[in-house]
Amino acid sequence: MGCGTGFLSIPAASIVGDEGLVYAVDVSDYYLMRLRKKAAKLGIKNIDAMRTSAEELDEVPDNSIDRASFTLSLYYIGDKAQAITRLRQKLNNDGLVMVYEPIASRFLGHGTETSVITALFTARGFEPQFVKRGLLFWTGLYSPA
């Protein structure tokens, strides 16, 4: 969610191989264009770069996602509760969601708080597998309950 120019999408495409598919989602046409150019230059064909918000994900089939990541992107999502609800619909029952975000109180409000996001995930059918606060960033791993 919030793939940007492919920092995680490009390596993920290599990991899942030719049999897998990476949904790279962003609201920025510019970032998606750069991602597509990078993928083409590297000969990567298993990335579906789509312009949609995390709250929508209409083009992604239900129960089709094995792994998802909010890496430095959850803060920018307007309706976090809706985004998590939609992701649960798209995630298969063995799926995992990784969150890596700045801690809001350490970045003058630019970021998210561990307890708030964990409560949002829990209320929407997830259970935390791992949550750790660092000095500036926090990491969470959530699975369907």
mmCIF file with all atom_site columns, C-alpha atoms in Angstrom:
data_model
loop_
_atom_site.group_PDB
_atom_site.id
_atom_site.type_symbol
_atom_site.label_atom_id
_atom_site.label_alt_id
_atom_site.label_comp_id
_atom_site.label_asym_id
_atom_site.label_entity_id
_atom_site.label_seq_id
_atom_site.pdbx_PDB_ins_code
_atom_site.Cartn_x
_atom_site.Cartn_y
_atom_site.Cartn_z
_atom_site.occupancy
_atom_site.B_iso_or_equiv
_atom_site.pdbx_formal_charge
_atom_site.auth_seq_id
_atom_site.auth_comp_id
_atom_site.auth_asym_id
_atom_site.auth_atom_id
_atom_site.pdbx_PDB_model_num
ATOM 1   C CA . MET A 1 1   ? 0.000   0.000   0.000   1.00 0.00 ? 1   MET A CA 1
ATOM 2   C CA . GLY A 1 2   ? 1.643   3.193   -1.149  1.00 0.00 ? 2   GLY A CA 1
ATOM 3   C CA . CYS A 1 3   ? 4.237   1.449   -3.328  1.00 0.00 ? 3   CYS A CA 1
ATOM 4   C CA . GLY A 1 4   ? 5.924   4.636   -4.466  1.00 0.00 ? 4   GLY A CA 1
ATOM 5   C CA . THR A 1 5   ? 8.572   3.943   -7.093  1.00 0.00 ? 5   THR A CA 1
ATOM 6   C CA . GLY A 1 6   ? 8.957   0.287   -6.160  1.00 0.00 ? 6   GLY A CA 1
ATOM 7   C CA . PHE A 1 7   ? 11.322  0.167   -3.184  1.00 0.00 ? 7   PHE A CA 1
ATOM 8   C CA . LEU A 1 8   ? 9.618   -3.044  -1.995  1.00 0.00 ? 8   LEU A CA 1
ATOM 9   C CA . SER A 1 9   ? 7.641   -4.024  -5.106  1.00 0.00 ? 9   SER A CA 1
ATOM 10  C CA . ILE A 1 10  ? 10.704  -4.698  -7.273  1.00 0.00 ? 10  ILE A CA 1
ATOM 11  C CA . PRO A 1 11  ? 12.361  -7.084  -4.762  1.00 0.00 ? 11  PRO A CA 1
ATOM 12  C CA . ALA A 1 12  ? 8.986   -8.677  -3.954  1.00 0.00 ? 12  ALA A CA 1
ATOM 13  C CA . ALA A 1 13  ? 8.489   -9.477  -7.646  1.00 0.00 ? 13  ALA A CA 1
ATOM 14  C CA . SER A 1 14  ? 11.787  -11.352 -7.645  1.00 0.00 ? 14  SER A CA 1
ATOM 15  C CA . ILE A 1 15  ? 10.859  -13.222 -4.472  1.00 0.00 ? 15  ILE A CA 1
ATOM 16  C CA . VAL A 1 16  ? 7.460   -14.435 -5.727  1.00 0.00 ? 16  VAL A CA 1
ATOM 17  C CA . GLY A 1 17  ? 8.938   -15.360 -9.108  1.00 0.00 ? 17  GLY A CA 1
ATOM 18  C CA . ASP A 1 18  ? 7.175   -15.855 -12.415 1.00 0.00 ? 18  ASP A CA 1
ATOM 19  C CA . GLU A 1 19  ? 4.308   -17.782 -10.806 1.00 0.00 ? 19  GLU A CA 1
ATOM 20  C CA . GLY A 1 20  ? 3.492   -14.951 -8.391  1.00 0.00 ? 20  GLY A CA 1
ATOM 21  C CA . LEU A 1 21  ? 2.034   -11.482 -8.817  1.00 0.00 ? 21  LEU A CA 1
ATOM 22  C CA . VAL A 1 22  ? 2.746   -8.275  -6.923  1.00 0.00 ? 22  VAL A CA 1
ATOM 23  C CA . TYR A 1 23  ? -0.027  -5.702  -6.632  1.00 0.00 ? 23  TYR A CA 1
ATOM 24  C CA . ALA A 1 24  ? 1.727   -2.341  -6.429  1.00 0.00 ? 24  ALA A CA 1
ATOM 25  C CA . VAL A 1 25  ? -0.814  0.232   -5.266  1.00 0.00 ? 25  VAL A CA 1
ATOM 26  C CA . ASP A 1 26  ? -0.408  3.999   -5.123  1.00 0.00 ? 26  ASP A CA 1
ATOM 27  C CA . VAL A 1 27  ? -2.452  7.142   -5.771  1.00 0.00 ? 27  VAL A CA 1
ATOM 28  C CA . SER A 1 28  ? 0.415   8.875   -7.595  1.00 0.00 ? 28  SER A CA 1
ATOM 29  C CA . ASP A 1 29  ? 0.504   8.489   -11.364 1.00 0.00 ? 29  ASP A CA 1
ATOM 30  C CA . TYR A 1 30  ? 4.080   9.791   -11.335 1.00 0.00 ? 30  TYR A CA 1
ATOM 31  C CA . TYR A 1 31  ? 5.310   7.146   -8.889  1.00 0.00 ? 31  TYR A CA 1
ATOM 32  C CA . LEU A 1 32  ? 3.494   4.390   -10.766 1.00 0.00 ? 32  LEU A CA 1
ATOM 33  C CA . MET A 1 33  ? 5.032   5.544   -14.061 1.00 0.00 ? 33  MET A CA 1
ATOM 34  C CA . ARG A 1 34  ? 8.499   5.422   -12.510 1.00 0.00 ? 34  ARG A CA 1
ATOM 35  C CA . LEU A 1 35  ? 7.796   1.965   -11.073 1.00 0.00 ? 35  LEU A CA 1
ATOM 36  C CA . ARG A 1 36  ? 6.638   0.679   -14.468 1.00 0.00 ? 36  ARG A CA 1
ATOM 37  C CA . LYS A 1 37  ? 9.780   2.063   -16.135 1.00 0.00 ? 37  LYS A CA 1
ATOM 38  C CA . LYS A 1 38  ? 12.036  0.432   -13.536 1.00 0.00 ? 38  LYS A CA 1
ATOM 39  C CA . ALA A 1 39  ? 10.240  -2.895  -13.885 1.00 0.00 ? 39  ALA A CA 1
ATOM 40  C CA . ALA A 1 40  ? 10.441  -2.776  -17.689 1.00 0.00 ? 40  ALA A CA 1
ATOM 41  C CA . LYS A 1 41  ? 14.149  -1.918  -17.586 1.00 0.00 ? 41  LYS A CA 1
ATOM 42  C CA . LEU A 1 42  ? 14.755  -4.910  -15.298 1.00 0.00 ? 42  LEU A CA 1
ATOM 43  C CA . GLY A 1 43  ? 12.539  -7.219  -17.367 1.00 0.00 ? 43  GLY A CA 1
ATOM 44  C CA . ILE A 1 44  ? 10.089  -7.704  -14.501 1.00 0.00 ? 44  ILE A CA 1
ATOM 45  C CA . LYS A 1 45  ? 6.636   -8.655  -15.739 1.00 0.00 ? 45  LYS A CA 1
ATOM 46  C CA . ASN A 1 46  ? 4.850   -9.810  -12.592 1.00 0.00 ? 46  ASN A CA 1
ATOM 47  C CA . ILE A 1 47  ? 3.979   -6.420  -11.093 1.00 0.00 ? 47  ILE A CA 1
ATOM 48  C CA . ASP A 1 48  ? 0.460   -5.068  -11.513 1.00 0.00 ? 48  ASP A CA 1
ATOM 49  C CA . ALA A 1 49  ? 0.945   -1.354  -10.820 1.00 0.00 ? 49  ALA A CA 1
ATOM 50  C CA . MET A 1 50  ? -2.454  0.196   -10.221 1.00 0.00 ? 50  MET A CA 1
ATOM 51  C CA . ARG A 1 51  ? -3.661  3.664   -9.366  1.00 0.00 ? 51  ARG A CA 1
ATOM 52  C CA . THR A 1 52  ? -6.076  3.244   -6.496  1.00 0.00 ? 52  THR A CA 1
ATOM 53  C CA . SER A 1 53  ? -6.297  4.224   -2.887  1.00 0.00 ? 53  SER A CA 1
ATOM 54  C CA . ALA A 1 54  ? -5.812  1.788   -0.042  1.00 0.00 ? 54  ALA A CA 1
ATOM 55  C CA . GLU A 1 55  ? -9.414  2.503   0.924   1.00 0.00 ? 55  GLU A CA 1
ATOM 56  C CA . GLU A 1 56  ? -10.681 1.172   -2.425  1.00 0.00 ? 56  GLU A CA 1
ATOM 57  C CA . LEU A 1 57  ? -8.557  -1.642  -3.924  1.00 0.00 ? 57  LEU A CA 1
ATOM 58  C CA . ASP A 1 58  ? -11.441 -2.406  -6.301  1.00 0.00 ? 58  ASP A CA 1
ATOM 59  C CA . GLU A 1 59  ? -9.233  -4.068  -8.939  1.00 0.00 ? 59  GLU A CA 1
ATOM 60  C CA . VAL A 1 60  ? -7.674  -6.492  -6.455  1.00 0.00 ? 60  VAL A CA 1
ATOM 61  C CA . PRO A 1 61  ? -9.609  -9.781  -6.163  1.00 0.00 ? 61  PRO A CA 1
ATOM 62  C CA . ASP A 1 62  ? -10.883 -10.776 -2.721  1.00 0.00 ? 62  ASP A CA 1
ATOM 63  C CA . ASN A 1 63  ? -8.719  -13.272 -0.793  1.00 0.00 ? 63  ASN A CA 1
ATOM 64  C CA . SER A 1 64  ? -5.862  -12.889 -3.286  1.00 0.00 ? 64  SER A CA 1
ATOM 65  C CA . ILE A 1 65  ? -3.149  -11.216 -1.212  1.00 0.00 ? 65  ILE A CA 1
ATOM 66  C CA . ASP A 1 66  ? -0.613  -13.298 0.728   1.00 0.00 ? 66  ASP A CA 1
ATOM 67  C CA . ARG A 1 67  ? 1.504   -10.433 2.078   1.00 0.00 ? 67  ARG A CA 1
ATOM 68  C CA . ALA A 1 68  ? 0.913   -6.686  2.306   1.00 0.00 ? 68  ALA A CA 1
ATOM 69  C CA . SER A 1 69  ? 2.994   -3.805  3.537   1.00 0.00 ? 69  SER A CA 1
ATOM 70  C CA . PHE A 1 70  ? 2.365   -0.291  4.773   1.00 0.00 ? 70  PHE A CA 1
ATOM 71  C CA . THR A 1 71  ? 5.912   1.029   4.717   1.00 0.00 ? 71  THR A CA 1
ATOM 72  C CA . LEU A 1 72  ? 6.098   4.736   5.526   1.00 0.00 ? 72  LEU A CA 1
ATOM 73  C CA . SER A 1 73  ? 2.660   5.108   3.942   1.00 0.00 ? 73  SER A CA 1
ATOM 74  C CA . LEU A 1 74  ? -0.080  4.528   6.520   1.00 0.00 ? 74  LEU A CA 1
ATOM 75  C CA . TYR A 1 75  ? 0.245   8.068   7.844   1.00 0.00 ? 75  TYR A CA 1
ATOM 76  C CA . TYR A 1 76  ? -0.821  9.433   4.437   1.00 0.00 ? 76  TYR A CA 1
ATOM 77  C CA . ILE A 1 77  ? -3.996  7.352   4.186   1.00 0.00 ? 77  ILE A CA 1
ATOM 78  C CA . GLY A 1 78  ? -7.056  9.441   5.010   1.00 0.00 ? 78  GLY A CA 1
ATOM 79  C CA . ASP A 1 79  ? -9.419  6.732   6.239   1.00 0.00 ? 79  ASP A CA 1
ATOM 80  C CA . LYS A 1 80  ? -7.127  4.213   7.891   1.00 0.00 ? 80  LYS A CA 1
ATOM 81  C CA . ALA A 1 81  ? -10.042 2.167   9.261   1.00 0.00 ? 81  ALA A CA 1
ATOM 82  C CA . GLN A 1 82  ? -11.520 1.751   5.770   1.00 0.00 ? 82  GLN A CA 1
ATOM 83  C CA . ALA A 1 83  ? -8.106  0.884   4.304   1.00 0.00 ? 83  ALA A CA 1
ATOM 84  C CA . ILE A 1 84  ? -7.591  -1.858  6.899   1.00 0.00 ? 84  ILE A CA 1
ATOM 85  C CA . THR A 1 85  ? -11.138 -3.151  6.369   1.00 0.00 ? 85  THR A CA 1
ATOM 86  C CA . ARG A 1 86  ? -10.607 -3.358  2.592   1.00 0.00 ? 86  ARG A CA 1
ATOM 87  C CA . LEU A 1 87  ? -7.225  -5.004  3.023   1.00 0.00 ? 87  LEU A CA 1
ATOM 88  C CA . ARG A 1 88  ? -8.763  -7.682  5.260   1.00 0.00 ? 88  ARG A CA 1
ATOM 89  C CA . GLN A 1 89  ? -11.244 -8.421  2.460   1.00 0.00 ? 89  GLN A CA 1
ATOM 90  C CA . LYS A 1 90  ? -8.409  -8.774  -0.069  1.00 0.00 ? 90  LYS A CA 1
ATOM 91  C CA . LEU A 1 91  ? -6.026  -10.717 2.202   1.00 0.00 ? 91  LEU A CA 1
ATOM 92  C CA . ASN A 1 92  ? -6.262  -14.492 2.303   1.00 0.00 ? 92  ASN A CA 1
ATOM 93  C CA . ASN A 1 93  ? -6.726  -16.214 5.668   1.00 0.00 ? 93  ASN A CA 1
ATOM 94  C CA . ASP A 1 94  ? -3.024  -17.115 5.911   1.00 0.00 ? 94  ASP A CA 1
ATOM 95  C CA . GLY A 1 95  ? -1.929  -13.610 4.948   1.00 0.00 ? 95  GLY A CA 1
ATOM 96  C CA . LEU A 1 96  ? 0.269   -11.192 6.848   1.00 0.00 ? 96  LEU A CA 1
ATOM 97  C CA . VAL A 1 97  ? 0.410   -7.406  6.946   1.00 0.00 ? 97  VAL A CA 1
ATOM 98  C CA . MET A 1 98  ? 3.597   -5.582  7.884   1.00 0.00 ? 98  MET A CA 1
ATOM 99  C CA . VAL A 1 99  ? 3.512   -1.983  9.101   1.00 0.00 ? 99  VAL A CA 1
ATOM 100 C CA . TYR A 1 100 ? 6.647   0.158   9.356   1.00 0.00 ? 100 TYR A CA 1
ATOM 101 C CA . GLU A 1 101 ? 5.918   3.745   10.334  1.00 0.00 ? 101 GLU A CA 1
ATOM 102 C CA . PRO A 1 102 ? 7.459   6.742   12.040  1.00 0.00 ? 102 PRO A CA 1
ATOM 103 C CA . ILE A 1 103 ? 6.242   7.277   15.601  1.00 0.00 ? 103 ILE A CA 1
ATOM 104 C CA . ALA A 1 104 ? 4.017   10.372  15.475  1.00 0.00 ? 104 ALA A CA 1
ATOM 105 C CA . SER A 1 105 ? 5.202   11.805  18.789  1.00 0.00 ? 105 SER A CA 1
ATOM 106 C CA . ARG A 1 106 ? 8.805   11.679  17.567  1.00 0.00 ? 106 ARG A CA 1
ATOM 107 C CA . PHE A 1 107 ? 8.116   13.458  14.258  1.00 0.00 ? 107 PHE A CA 1
ATOM 108 C CA . LEU A 1 108 ? 5.880   16.337  15.371  1.00 0.00 ? 108 LEU A CA 1
ATOM 109 C CA . GLY A 1 109 ? 2.769   14.340  14.501  1.00 0.00 ? 109 GLY A CA 1
ATOM 110 C CA . HIS A 1 110 ? 4.066   13.073  11.159  1.00 0.00 ? 110 HIS A CA 1
ATOM 111 C CA . GLY A 1 111 ? 3.567   9.357   11.636  1.00 0.00 ? 111 GLY A CA 1
ATOM 112 C CA . THR A 1 112 ? 1.280   6.995   13.507  1.00 0.00 ? 112 THR A CA 1
ATOM 113 C CA . GLU A 1 113 ? 1.018   5.647   17.026  1.00 0.00 ? 113 GLU A CA 1
ATOM 114 C CA . THR A 1 114 ? 1.455   1.946   17.684  1.00 0.00 ? 114 THR A CA 1
ATOM 115 C CA . SER A 1 115 ? -1.524  1.580   20.016  1.00 0.00 ? 115 SER A CA 1
ATOM 116 C CA . VAL A 1 116 ? -3.942  3.418   17.717  1.00 0.00 ? 116 VAL A CA 1
ATOM 117 C CA . ILE A 1 117 ? -3.027  1.397   14.624  1.00 0.00 ? 117 ILE A CA 1
ATOM 118 C CA . THR A 1 118 ? -2.983  -1.905  16.524  1.00 0.00 ? 118 THR A CA 1
ATOM 119 C CA . ALA A 1 119 ? -6.486  -1.128  17.845  1.00 0.00 ? 119 ALA A CA 1
ATOM 120 C CA . LEU A 1 120 ? -7.674  -0.399  14.285  1.00 0.00 ? 120 LEU A CA 1
ATOM 121 C CA . PHE A 1 121 ? -6.279  -3.722  13.038  1.00 0.00 ? 121 PHE A CA 1
ATOM 122 C CA . THR A 1 122 ? -7.720  -5.667  15.985  1.00 0.00 ? 122 THR A CA 1
ATOM 123 C CA . ALA A 1 123 ? -11.189 -4.137  15.544  1.00 0.00 ? 123 ALA A CA 1
ATOM 124 C CA . ARG A 1 124 ? -11.148 -5.216  11.892  1.00 0.00 ? 124 ARG A CA 1
ATOM 125 C CA . GLY A 1 125 ? -10.390 -8.892  12.322  1.00 0.00 ? 125 GLY A CA 1
ATOM 126 C CA . PHE A 1 126 ? -6.618  -8.973  12.771  1.00 0.00 ? 126 PHE A CA 1
ATOM 127 C CA . GLU A 1 127 ? -4.426  -10.040 15.632  1.00 0.00 ? 127 GLU A CA 1
ATOM 128 C CA . PRO A 1 128 ? -0.971  -8.640  16.268  1.00 0.00 ? 128 PRO A CA 1
ATOM 129 C CA . GLN A 1 129 ? 1.843   -11.156 15.852  1.00 0.00 ? 129 GLN A CA 1
ATOM 130 C CA . PHE A 1 130 ? 4.648   -8.710  16.573  1.00 0.00 ? 130 PHE A CA 1
ATOM 131 C CA . VAL A 1 131 ? 4.690   -5.023  17.555  1.00 0.00 ? 131 VAL A CA 1
ATOM 132 C CA . LYS A 1 132 ? 7.856   -3.174  18.516  1.00 0.00 ? 132 LYS A CA 1
ATOM 133 C CA . ARG A 1 133 ? 8.560   0.496   19.061  1.00 0.00 ? 133 ARG A CA 1
ATOM 134 C CA . GLY A 1 134 ? 12.017  1.734   18.289  1.00 0.00 ? 134 GLY A CA 1
ATOM 135 C CA . LEU A 1 135 ? 13.474  5.142   18.948  1.00 0.00 ? 135 LEU A CA 1
ATOM 136 C CA . LEU A 1 136 ? 11.925  6.779   15.870  1.00 0.00 ? 136 LEU A CA 1
ATOM 137 C CA . PHE A 1 137 ? 9.965   4.067   14.043  1.00 0.00 ? 137 PHE A CA 1
ATOM 138 C CA . TRP A 1 138 ? 7.706   1.180   14.952  1.00 0.00 ? 138 TRP A CA 1
ATOM 139 C CA . THR A 1 139 ? 7.042   -2.153  13.282  1.00 0.00 ? 139 THR A CA 1
ATOM 140 C CA . GLY A 1 140 ? 3.950   -4.315  13.441  1.00 0.00 ? 140 GLY A CA 1
ATOM 141 C CA . LEU A 1 141 ? 3.028   -7.661  11.939  1.00 0.00 ? 141 LEU A CA 1
ATOM 142 C CA . TYR A 1 142 ? -0.673  -8.551  11.825  1.00 0.00 ? 142 TYR A CA 1
ATOM 143 C CA . SER A 1 143 ? -2.517  -11.678 10.712  1.00 0.00 ? 143 SER A CA 1
ATOM 144 C CA . PRO A 1 144 ? -6.220  -12.464 10.285  1.00 0.00 ? 144 PRO A CA 1
ATOM 145 C CA . ALA A 1 145 ? -7.767  -13.547 13.586  1.00 0.00 ? 145 ALA A CA 1
#
